[in-house]
mmCIF file of the C-alpha atoms, coordinates in Angstrom:
data_MODEL
# 
_entry.id   MODEL 
# 
loop_
_atom_site.group_PDB 
_atom_site.id 
_atom_site.type_symbol 
_atom_site.label_atom_id 
_atom_site.label_alt_id 
_atom_site.label_comp_id 
_atom_site.label_asym_id 
_atom_site.label_entity_id 
_atom_site.label_seq_id 
_atom_site.pdbx_PDB_ins_code 
_atom_site.Cartn_x 
_atom_site.Cartn_y 
_atom_site.Cartn_z 
_atom_site.occupancy 
_atom_site.B_iso_or_equiv 
_atom_site.pdbx_formal_charge 
_atom_site.auth_seq_id 
_atom_site.auth_comp_id 
_atom_site.auth_asym_id 
_atom_site.auth_atom_id 
_atom_site.pdbx_PDB_model_num 
ATOM 1   C CA . MET A 1 1   ? -6.675 40.423 -27.788 1.00 0.00 ? 1   MET A CA 1 
ATOM 2   C CA . THR A 1 2   ? -4.010 38.968 -30.109 1.00 0.00 ? 2   THR A CA 1 
ATOM 3   C CA . VAL A 1 3   ? -2.551 35.659 -29.039 1.00 0.00 ? 3   VAL A CA 1 
ATOM 4   C CA . HIS A 1 4   ? 0.879  35.018 -30.485 1.00 0.00 ? 4   HIS A CA 1 
ATOM 5   C CA . PRO A 1 5   ? 1.684  31.436 -31.443 1.00 0.00 ? 5   PRO A CA 1 
ATOM 6   C CA . LEU A 1 6   ? 3.945  29.530 -29.111 1.00 0.00 ? 6   LEU A CA 1 
ATOM 7   C CA . VAL A 1 7   ? 7.344  28.724 -30.573 1.00 0.00 ? 7   VAL A CA 1 
ATOM 8   C CA . VAL A 1 8   ? 8.143  25.051 -30.047 1.00 0.00 ? 8   VAL A CA 1 
ATOM 9   C CA . ALA A 1 9   ? 11.725 23.964 -30.655 1.00 0.00 ? 9   ALA A CA 1 
ATOM 10  C CA . VAL A 1 10  ? 11.818 20.327 -31.773 1.00 0.00 ? 10  VAL A CA 1 
ATOM 11  C CA . VAL A 1 11  ? 15.368 19.155 -31.119 1.00 0.00 ? 11  VAL A CA 1 
ATOM 12  C CA . VAL A 1 12  ? 16.713 16.052 -32.867 1.00 0.00 ? 12  VAL A CA 1 
ATOM 13  C CA . ARG A 1 13  ? 20.288 14.853 -33.176 1.00 0.00 ? 13  ARG A CA 1 
ATOM 14  C CA . SER A 1 14  ? 20.117 14.173 -36.931 1.00 0.00 ? 14  SER A CA 1 
ATOM 15  C CA . THR A 1 15  ? 17.554 14.381 -39.711 1.00 0.00 ? 15  THR A CA 1 
ATOM 16  C CA . GLU A 1 16  ? 19.555 12.238 -42.136 1.00 0.00 ? 16  GLU A CA 1 
ATOM 17  C CA . PRO A 1 17  ? 17.402 10.185 -44.527 1.00 0.00 ? 17  PRO A CA 1 
ATOM 18  C CA . GLY A 1 18  ? 17.009 6.577  -43.455 1.00 0.00 ? 18  GLY A CA 1 
ATOM 19  C CA . ARG A 1 19  ? 17.281 7.231  -39.706 1.00 0.00 ? 19  ARG A CA 1 
ATOM 20  C CA . PHE A 1 20  ? 14.302 6.423  -37.516 1.00 0.00 ? 20  PHE A CA 1 
ATOM 21  C CA . GLY A 1 21  ? 14.587 9.756  -35.709 1.00 0.00 ? 21  GLY A CA 1 
ATOM 22  C CA . THR A 1 22  ? 14.029 11.464 -39.048 1.00 0.00 ? 22  THR A CA 1 
ATOM 23  C CA . VAL A 1 23  ? 10.785 9.546  -39.615 1.00 0.00 ? 23  VAL A CA 1 
ATOM 24  C CA . ALA A 1 24  ? 9.456  10.236 -36.113 1.00 0.00 ? 24  ALA A CA 1 
ATOM 25  C CA . THR A 1 25  ? 10.504 13.896 -36.264 1.00 0.00 ? 25  THR A CA 1 
ATOM 26  C CA . ALA A 1 26  ? 8.896  14.484 -39.668 1.00 0.00 ? 26  ALA A CA 1 
ATOM 27  C CA . TRP A 1 27  ? 5.638  12.900 -38.483 1.00 0.00 ? 27  TRP A CA 1 
ATOM 28  C CA . PHE A 1 28  ? 5.613  14.946 -35.257 1.00 0.00 ? 28  PHE A CA 1 
ATOM 29  C CA . ALA A 1 29  ? 6.449  18.154 -37.165 1.00 0.00 ? 29  ALA A CA 1 
ATOM 30  C CA . ARG A 1 30  ? 3.329  17.565 -39.271 1.00 0.00 ? 30  ARG A CA 1 
ATOM 31  C CA . GLN A 1 31  ? 1.273  17.277 -36.062 1.00 0.00 ? 31  GLN A CA 1 
ATOM 32  C CA . VAL A 1 32  ? 2.668  20.612 -34.830 1.00 0.00 ? 32  VAL A CA 1 
ATOM 33  C CA . GLU A 1 33  ? 2.124  22.366 -38.159 1.00 0.00 ? 33  GLU A CA 1 
ATOM 34  C CA . ARG A 1 34  ? -1.574 21.376 -38.195 1.00 0.00 ? 34  ARG A CA 1 
ATOM 35  C CA . ARG A 1 35  ? -2.152 23.503 -35.108 1.00 0.00 ? 35  ARG A CA 1 
ATOM 36  C CA . ASP A 1 36  ? -2.686 27.259 -34.911 1.00 0.00 ? 36  ASP A CA 1 
ATOM 37  C CA . ASP A 1 37  ? -1.235 27.613 -31.400 1.00 0.00 ? 37  ASP A CA 1 
ATOM 38  C CA . PHE A 1 38  ? 2.342  26.593 -32.313 1.00 0.00 ? 38  PHE A CA 1 
ATOM 39  C CA . LYS A 1 39  ? 5.067  27.778 -34.629 1.00 0.00 ? 39  LYS A CA 1 
ATOM 40  C CA . LEU A 1 40  ? 7.629  25.027 -35.331 1.00 0.00 ? 40  LEU A CA 1 
ATOM 41  C CA . ASP A 1 41  ? 11.385 25.528 -35.052 1.00 0.00 ? 41  ASP A CA 1 
ATOM 42  C CA . LEU A 1 42  ? 13.068 22.265 -36.097 1.00 0.00 ? 42  LEU A CA 1 
ATOM 43  C CA . ILE A 1 43  ? 16.610 22.093 -34.698 1.00 0.00 ? 43  ILE A CA 1 
ATOM 44  C CA . ASP A 1 44  ? 18.962 19.435 -36.053 1.00 0.00 ? 44  ASP A CA 1 
ATOM 45  C CA . LEU A 1 45  ? 21.912 19.167 -33.681 1.00 0.00 ? 45  LEU A CA 1 
ATOM 46  C CA . ALA A 1 46  ? 24.045 17.768 -36.519 1.00 0.00 ? 46  ALA A CA 1 
ATOM 47  C CA . THR A 1 47  ? 23.898 21.114 -38.340 1.00 0.00 ? 47  THR A CA 1 
ATOM 48  C CA . THR A 1 48  ? 23.265 23.675 -35.576 1.00 0.00 ? 48  THR A CA 1 
ATOM 49  C CA . SER A 1 49  ? 26.086 25.509 -33.802 1.00 0.00 ? 49  SER A CA 1 
ATOM 50  C CA . PRO A 1 50  ? 26.044 25.798 -29.988 1.00 0.00 ? 50  PRO A CA 1 
ATOM 51  C CA . ASP A 1 51  ? 25.497 29.576 -30.243 1.00 0.00 ? 51  ASP A CA 1 
ATOM 52  C CA . SER A 1 52  ? 22.574 29.120 -32.624 1.00 0.00 ? 52  SER A CA 1 
ATOM 53  C CA . LEU A 1 53  ? 21.114 26.410 -30.386 1.00 0.00 ? 53  LEU A CA 1 
ATOM 54  C CA . ARG A 1 54  ? 21.316 28.687 -27.340 1.00 0.00 ? 54  ARG A CA 1 
ATOM 55  C CA . GLU A 1 55  ? 19.652 31.558 -29.244 1.00 0.00 ? 55  GLU A CA 1 
ATOM 56  C CA . ARG A 1 56  ? 16.866 29.373 -30.628 1.00 0.00 ? 56  ARG A CA 1 
ATOM 57  C CA . ILE A 1 57  ? 16.080 27.783 -27.239 1.00 0.00 ? 57  ILE A CA 1 
ATOM 58  C CA . ASP A 1 58  ? 16.068 31.267 -25.702 1.00 0.00 ? 58  ASP A CA 1 
ATOM 59  C CA . THR A 1 59  ? 13.476 32.352 -28.301 1.00 0.00 ? 59  THR A CA 1 
ATOM 60  C CA . ALA A 1 60  ? 11.354 29.206 -27.898 1.00 0.00 ? 60  ALA A CA 1 
ATOM 61  C CA . ASP A 1 61  ? 8.400  28.952 -25.546 1.00 0.00 ? 61  ASP A CA 1 
ATOM 62  C CA . ALA A 1 62  ? 8.710  25.162 -25.265 1.00 0.00 ? 62  ALA A CA 1 
ATOM 63  C CA . ALA A 1 63  ? 10.876 22.305 -26.479 1.00 0.00 ? 63  ALA A CA 1 
ATOM 64  C CA . VAL A 1 64  ? 10.424 18.719 -27.589 1.00 0.00 ? 64  VAL A CA 1 
ATOM 65  C CA . ILE A 1 65  ? 13.448 16.432 -27.512 1.00 0.00 ? 65  ILE A CA 1 
ATOM 66  C CA . VAL A 1 66  ? 13.483 13.535 -30.012 1.00 0.00 ? 66  VAL A CA 1 
ATOM 67  C CA . CYS A 1 67  ? 16.045 10.884 -29.140 1.00 0.00 ? 67  CYS A CA 1 
ATOM 68  C CA . PRO A 1 68  ? 16.871 7.193  -29.034 1.00 0.00 ? 68  PRO A CA 1 
ATOM 69  C CA . GLU A 1 69  ? 17.636 5.222  -25.936 1.00 0.00 ? 69  GLU A CA 1 
ATOM 70  C CA . TYR A 1 70  ? 21.347 4.508  -25.832 1.00 0.00 ? 70  TYR A CA 1 
ATOM 71  C CA . ASN A 1 71  ? 22.861 2.265  -23.119 1.00 0.00 ? 71  ASN A CA 1 
ATOM 72  C CA . HIS A 1 72  ? 19.763 2.696  -20.894 1.00 0.00 ? 72  HIS A CA 1 
ATOM 73  C CA . SER A 1 73  ? 20.048 6.477  -21.233 1.00 0.00 ? 73  SER A CA 1 
ATOM 74  C CA . PHE A 1 74  ? 20.389 9.040  -24.037 1.00 0.00 ? 74  PHE A CA 1 
ATOM 75  C CA . PRO A 1 75  ? 23.290 9.889  -26.377 1.00 0.00 ? 75  PRO A CA 1 
ATOM 76  C CA . GLY A 1 76  ? 26.245 11.825 -24.987 1.00 0.00 ? 76  GLY A CA 1 
ATOM 77  C CA . GLU A 1 77  ? 26.175 14.465 -27.710 1.00 0.00 ? 77  GLU A CA 1 
ATOM 78  C CA . LEU A 1 78  ? 22.610 15.331 -26.672 1.00 0.00 ? 78  LEU A CA 1 
ATOM 79  C CA . LYS A 1 79  ? 23.806 15.869 -23.083 1.00 0.00 ? 79  LYS A CA 1 
ATOM 80  C CA . THR A 1 80  ? 26.592 18.126 -24.362 1.00 0.00 ? 80  THR A CA 1 
ATOM 81  C CA . ALA A 1 81  ? 24.094 20.136 -26.419 1.00 0.00 ? 81  ALA A CA 1 
ATOM 82  C CA . ILE A 1 82  ? 21.656 20.476 -23.510 1.00 0.00 ? 82  ILE A CA 1 
ATOM 83  C CA . ASP A 1 83  ? 24.417 21.599 -21.145 1.00 0.00 ? 83  ASP A CA 1 
ATOM 84  C CA . SER A 1 84  ? 25.778 24.116 -23.666 1.00 0.00 ? 84  SER A CA 1 
ATOM 85  C CA . VAL A 1 85  ? 22.486 26.028 -23.533 1.00 0.00 ? 85  VAL A CA 1 
ATOM 86  C CA . ARG A 1 86  ? 21.964 26.159 -19.745 1.00 0.00 ? 86  ARG A CA 1 
ATOM 87  C CA . ARG A 1 87  ? 20.009 29.325 -18.757 1.00 0.00 ? 87  ARG A CA 1 
ATOM 88  C CA . PRO A 1 88  ? 17.654 29.524 -21.772 1.00 0.00 ? 88  PRO A CA 1 
ATOM 89  C CA . TRP A 1 89  ? 16.080 26.253 -20.548 1.00 0.00 ? 89  TRP A CA 1 
ATOM 90  C CA . TYR A 1 90  ? 14.979 27.899 -17.279 1.00 0.00 ? 90  TYR A CA 1 
ATOM 91  C CA . ALA A 1 91  ? 11.198 27.961 -16.750 1.00 0.00 ? 91  ALA A CA 1 
ATOM 92  C CA . LYS A 1 92  ? 10.422 26.323 -20.099 1.00 0.00 ? 92  LYS A CA 1 
ATOM 93  C CA . PRO A 1 93  ? 8.331  23.175 -20.585 1.00 0.00 ? 93  PRO A CA 1 
ATOM 94  C CA . VAL A 1 94  ? 10.038 20.222 -22.246 1.00 0.00 ? 94  VAL A CA 1 
ATOM 95  C CA . ALA A 1 95  ? 8.441  17.092 -23.729 1.00 0.00 ? 95  ALA A CA 1 
ATOM 96  C CA . PHE A 1 96  ? 10.064 13.920 -25.047 1.00 0.00 ? 96  PHE A CA 1 
ATOM 97  C CA . ILE A 1 97  ? 9.695  11.681 -28.067 1.00 0.00 ? 97  ILE A CA 1 
ATOM 98  C CA . VAL A 1 98  ? 11.829 8.608  -27.464 1.00 0.00 ? 98  VAL A CA 1 
ATOM 99  C CA . TYR A 1 99  ? 12.395 5.336  -29.232 1.00 0.00 ? 99  TYR A CA 1 
ATOM 100 C CA . GLY A 1 100 ? 14.237 2.053  -29.118 1.00 0.00 ? 100 GLY A CA 1 
ATOM 101 C CA . GLY A 1 101 ? 13.771 -1.682 -28.657 1.00 0.00 ? 101 GLY A CA 1 
ATOM 102 C CA . ARG A 1 102 ? 11.494 -3.158 -26.022 1.00 0.00 ? 102 ARG A CA 1 
ATOM 103 C CA . SER A 1 103 ? 11.682 -0.199 -23.664 1.00 0.00 ? 103 SER A CA 1 
ATOM 104 C CA . GLY A 1 104 ? 10.636 2.198  -26.414 1.00 0.00 ? 104 GLY A CA 1 
ATOM 105 C CA . GLY A 1 105 ? 13.208 4.684  -25.173 1.00 0.00 ? 105 GLY A CA 1 
ATOM 106 C CA . LEU A 1 106 ? 11.425 5.280  -21.876 1.00 0.00 ? 106 LEU A CA 1 
ATOM 107 C CA . ARG A 1 107 ? 14.672 4.925  -19.901 1.00 0.00 ? 107 ARG A CA 1 
ATOM 108 C CA . ALA A 1 108 ? 16.093 7.801  -21.974 1.00 0.00 ? 108 ALA A CA 1 
ATOM 109 C CA . ALA A 1 109 ? 13.047 9.924  -21.124 1.00 0.00 ? 109 ALA A CA 1 
ATOM 110 C CA . GLU A 1 110 ? 13.435 9.234  -17.395 1.00 0.00 ? 110 GLU A CA 1 
ATOM 111 C CA . GLN A 1 111 ? 17.104 10.257 -17.508 1.00 0.00 ? 111 GLN A CA 1 
ATOM 112 C CA . LEU A 1 112 ? 16.234 13.397 -19.481 1.00 0.00 ? 112 LEU A CA 1 
ATOM 113 C CA . ARG A 1 113 ? 13.601 14.372 -16.901 1.00 0.00 ? 113 ARG A CA 1 
ATOM 114 C CA . LEU A 1 114 ? 16.333 14.477 -14.242 1.00 0.00 ? 114 LEU A CA 1 
ATOM 115 C CA . VAL A 1 115 ? 18.640 16.575 -16.401 1.00 0.00 ? 115 VAL A CA 1 
ATOM 116 C CA . PHE A 1 116 ? 15.949 19.102 -17.302 1.00 0.00 ? 116 PHE A CA 1 
ATOM 117 C CA . ALA A 1 117 ? 14.654 19.365 -13.728 1.00 0.00 ? 117 ALA A CA 1 
ATOM 118 C CA . GLU A 1 118 ? 18.193 20.341 -12.691 1.00 0.00 ? 118 GLU A CA 1 
ATOM 119 C CA . LEU A 1 119 ? 18.125 23.021 -15.403 1.00 0.00 ? 119 LEU A CA 1 
ATOM 120 C CA . HIS A 1 120 ? 14.960 24.547 -13.903 1.00 0.00 ? 120 HIS A CA 1 
ATOM 121 C CA . ALA A 1 121 ? 12.931 23.389 -16.914 1.00 0.00 ? 121 ALA A CA 1 
ATOM 122 C CA . VAL A 1 122 ? 9.509  21.773 -16.538 1.00 0.00 ? 122 VAL A CA 1 
ATOM 123 C CA . PRO A 1 123 ? 9.435  18.252 -17.999 1.00 0.00 ? 123 PRO A CA 1 
ATOM 124 C CA . ILE A 1 124 ? 5.822  17.453 -18.810 1.00 0.00 ? 124 ILE A CA 1 
ATOM 125 C CA . ARG A 1 125 ? 4.310  14.071 -18.044 1.00 0.00 ? 125 ARG A CA 1 
ATOM 126 C CA . GLU A 1 126 ? 3.150  13.152 -21.553 1.00 0.00 ? 126 GLU A CA 1 
ATOM 127 C CA . THR A 1 127 ? 5.776  11.318 -23.609 1.00 0.00 ? 127 THR A CA 1 
ATOM 128 C CA . LEU A 1 128 ? 5.621  9.648  -27.015 1.00 0.00 ? 128 LEU A CA 1 
ATOM 129 C CA . SER A 1 129 ? 7.437  6.337  -27.070 1.00 0.00 ? 129 SER A CA 1 
ATOM 130 C CA . PHE A 1 130 ? 8.095  4.132  -30.083 1.00 0.00 ? 130 PHE A CA 1 
ATOM 131 C CA . HIS A 1 131 ? 8.914  0.454  -29.620 1.00 0.00 ? 131 HIS A CA 1 
ATOM 132 C CA . GLN A 1 132 ? 10.588 -1.958 -32.018 1.00 0.00 ? 132 GLN A CA 1 
ATOM 133 C CA . VAL A 1 133 ? 11.731 0.672  -34.470 1.00 0.00 ? 133 VAL A CA 1 
ATOM 134 C CA . PRO A 1 134 ? 11.667 1.046  -37.447 1.00 0.00 ? 134 PRO A CA 1 
ATOM 135 C CA . ASP A 1 135 ? 8.729  -1.348 -37.863 1.00 0.00 ? 135 ASP A CA 1 
ATOM 136 C CA . CYS A 1 136 ? 6.307  0.919  -35.982 1.00 0.00 ? 136 CYS A CA 1 
ATOM 137 C CA . PHE A 1 137 ? 5.786  3.319  -38.934 1.00 0.00 ? 137 PHE A CA 1 
ATOM 138 C CA . THR A 1 138 ? 4.394  2.756  -42.415 1.00 0.00 ? 138 THR A CA 1 
ATOM 139 C CA . ALA A 1 139 ? 6.482  3.359  -45.530 1.00 0.00 ? 139 ALA A CA 1 
ATOM 140 C CA . GLU A 1 140 ? 4.573  6.664  -45.823 1.00 0.00 ? 140 GLU A CA 1 
ATOM 141 C CA . GLY A 1 141 ? 5.797  7.814  -42.404 1.00 0.00 ? 141 GLY A CA 1 
ATOM 142 C CA . GLU A 1 142 ? 2.643  7.260  -40.361 1.00 0.00 ? 142 GLU A CA 1 
ATOM 143 C CA . PRO A 1 143 ? 2.639  5.398  -37.018 1.00 0.00 ? 143 PRO A CA 1 
ATOM 144 C CA . LEU A 1 144 ? 1.087  1.932  -36.962 1.00 0.00 ? 144 LEU A CA 1 
ATOM 145 C CA . GLU A 1 145 ? 0.120  1.982  -33.277 1.00 0.00 ? 145 GLU A CA 1 
ATOM 146 C CA . PRO A 1 146 ? -3.532 3.022  -32.849 1.00 0.00 ? 146 PRO A CA 1 
ATOM 147 C CA . GLY A 1 147 ? -3.976 6.186  -30.834 1.00 0.00 ? 147 GLY A CA 1 
ATOM 148 C CA . THR A 1 148 ? -0.534 7.651  -31.571 1.00 0.00 ? 148 THR A CA 1 
ATOM 149 C CA . THR A 1 149 ? -1.900 10.752 -33.286 1.00 0.00 ? 149 THR A CA 1 
ATOM 150 C CA . GLU A 1 150 ? -4.287 11.310 -30.375 1.00 0.00 ? 150 GLU A CA 1 
ATOM 151 C CA . ALA A 1 151 ? -1.383 10.880 -27.922 1.00 0.00 ? 151 ALA A CA 1 
ATOM 152 C CA . ALA A 1 152 ? 0.588  13.513 -29.838 1.00 0.00 ? 152 ALA A CA 1 
ATOM 153 C CA . ALA A 1 153 ? -2.401 15.879 -29.644 1.00 0.00 ? 153 ALA A CA 1 
ATOM 154 C CA . THR A 1 154 ? -2.601 15.354 -25.870 1.00 0.00 ? 154 THR A CA 1 
ATOM 155 C CA . LEU A 1 155 ? 1.137  15.986 -25.524 1.00 0.00 ? 155 LEU A CA 1 
ATOM 156 C CA . LEU A 1 156 ? 0.800  19.199 -27.541 1.00 0.00 ? 156 LEU A CA 1 
ATOM 157 C CA . ASP A 1 157 ? -2.264 20.326 -25.542 1.00 0.00 ? 157 ASP A CA 1 
ATOM 158 C CA . HIS A 1 158 ? -0.331 19.960 -22.283 1.00 0.00 ? 158 HIS A CA 1 
ATOM 159 C CA . LEU A 1 159 ? 2.800  21.515 -23.741 1.00 0.00 ? 159 LEU A CA 1 
ATOM 160 C CA . ALA A 1 160 ? 0.747  24.509 -24.941 1.00 0.00 ? 160 ALA A CA 1 
ATOM 161 C CA . TRP A 1 161 ? -0.812 24.996 -21.504 1.00 0.00 ? 161 TRP A CA 1 
ATOM 162 C CA . TRP A 1 162 ? 2.556  24.978 -19.753 1.00 0.00 ? 162 TRP A CA 1 
ATOM 163 C CA . ALA A 1 163 ? 4.218  27.071 -22.457 1.00 0.00 ? 163 ALA A CA 1 
ATOM 164 C CA . ARG A 1 164 ? 1.547  29.758 -22.243 1.00 0.00 ? 164 ARG A CA 1 
ATOM 165 C CA . ALA A 1 165 ? 1.557  29.814 -18.431 1.00 0.00 ? 165 ALA A CA 1 
ATOM 166 C CA . LEU A 1 166 ? 5.343  29.951 -18.198 1.00 0.00 ? 166 LEU A CA 1 
ATOM 167 C CA . ARG A 1 167 ? 5.693  32.514 -21.012 1.00 0.00 ? 167 ARG A CA 1 
ATOM 168 C CA . ASP A 1 168 ? 3.254  34.793 -19.182 1.00 0.00 ? 168 ASP A CA 1 
ATOM 169 C CA . ALA A 1 169 ? 5.041  34.223 -15.860 1.00 0.00 ? 169 ALA A CA 1 
ATOM 170 C CA . ARG A 1 170 ? 8.479  34.972 -17.362 1.00 0.00 ? 170 ARG A CA 1 
ATOM 171 C CA . ALA A 1 171 ? 7.088  38.146 -18.941 1.00 0.00 ? 171 ALA A CA 1 
ATOM 172 C CA . SER A 1 172 ? 5.626  39.451 -15.696 1.00 0.00 ? 172 SER A CA 1 
ATOM 173 C CA . THR A 1 173 ? 8.346  38.267 -13.309 1.00 0.00 ? 173 THR A CA 1 
ATOM 174 C CA . PRO A 1 174 ? 11.828 37.226 -14.392 1.00 0.00 ? 174 PRO A CA 1 
ATOM 175 C CA . TYR A 1 175 ? 12.703 33.698 -13.308 1.00 0.00 ? 175 TYR A CA 1 
ATOM 176 C CA . PRO A 1 176 ? 14.998 33.856 -10.262 1.00 0.00 ? 176 PRO A CA 1 
ATOM 177 C CA . GLY A 1 177 ? 17.230 30.882 -11.253 1.00 0.00 ? 177 GLY A CA 1 
# 
């Protein structure tokens, strides 16, 4: 039996050099690429059209959203991008990598969980959170916090389980949303 890799769309609002999101995204992309069960699709919202975003999320088996906390929530342009996709999010697992100050972006993740639940997506429990950015990564782009790589592996293990289960379910029975 051939098992096709799961396509994971990693969505970030900008991969400009010098931005913390770029560092975190590049590190996480390396974690994904080390695995045989995923195929990475890195989506930079700064350079991706709404139609392309919709098509790529439709093709994906799972998504990971990388974003900062902004005013106790997440950036408005991310909300616009999420809403522009709508139906392709249905019955897909979504994970979060968040960052910012003392809260580490966790308030953004909680807000995103509500948005994705309304879109019939399945927000998974595991979240990667980076506090006191940019000082939480080395100059080489590796996290300083012990256990971060293991936490990413756990996130990806859970994301793979949900992605596989939901891909199989969508294939056998179209989602009624």
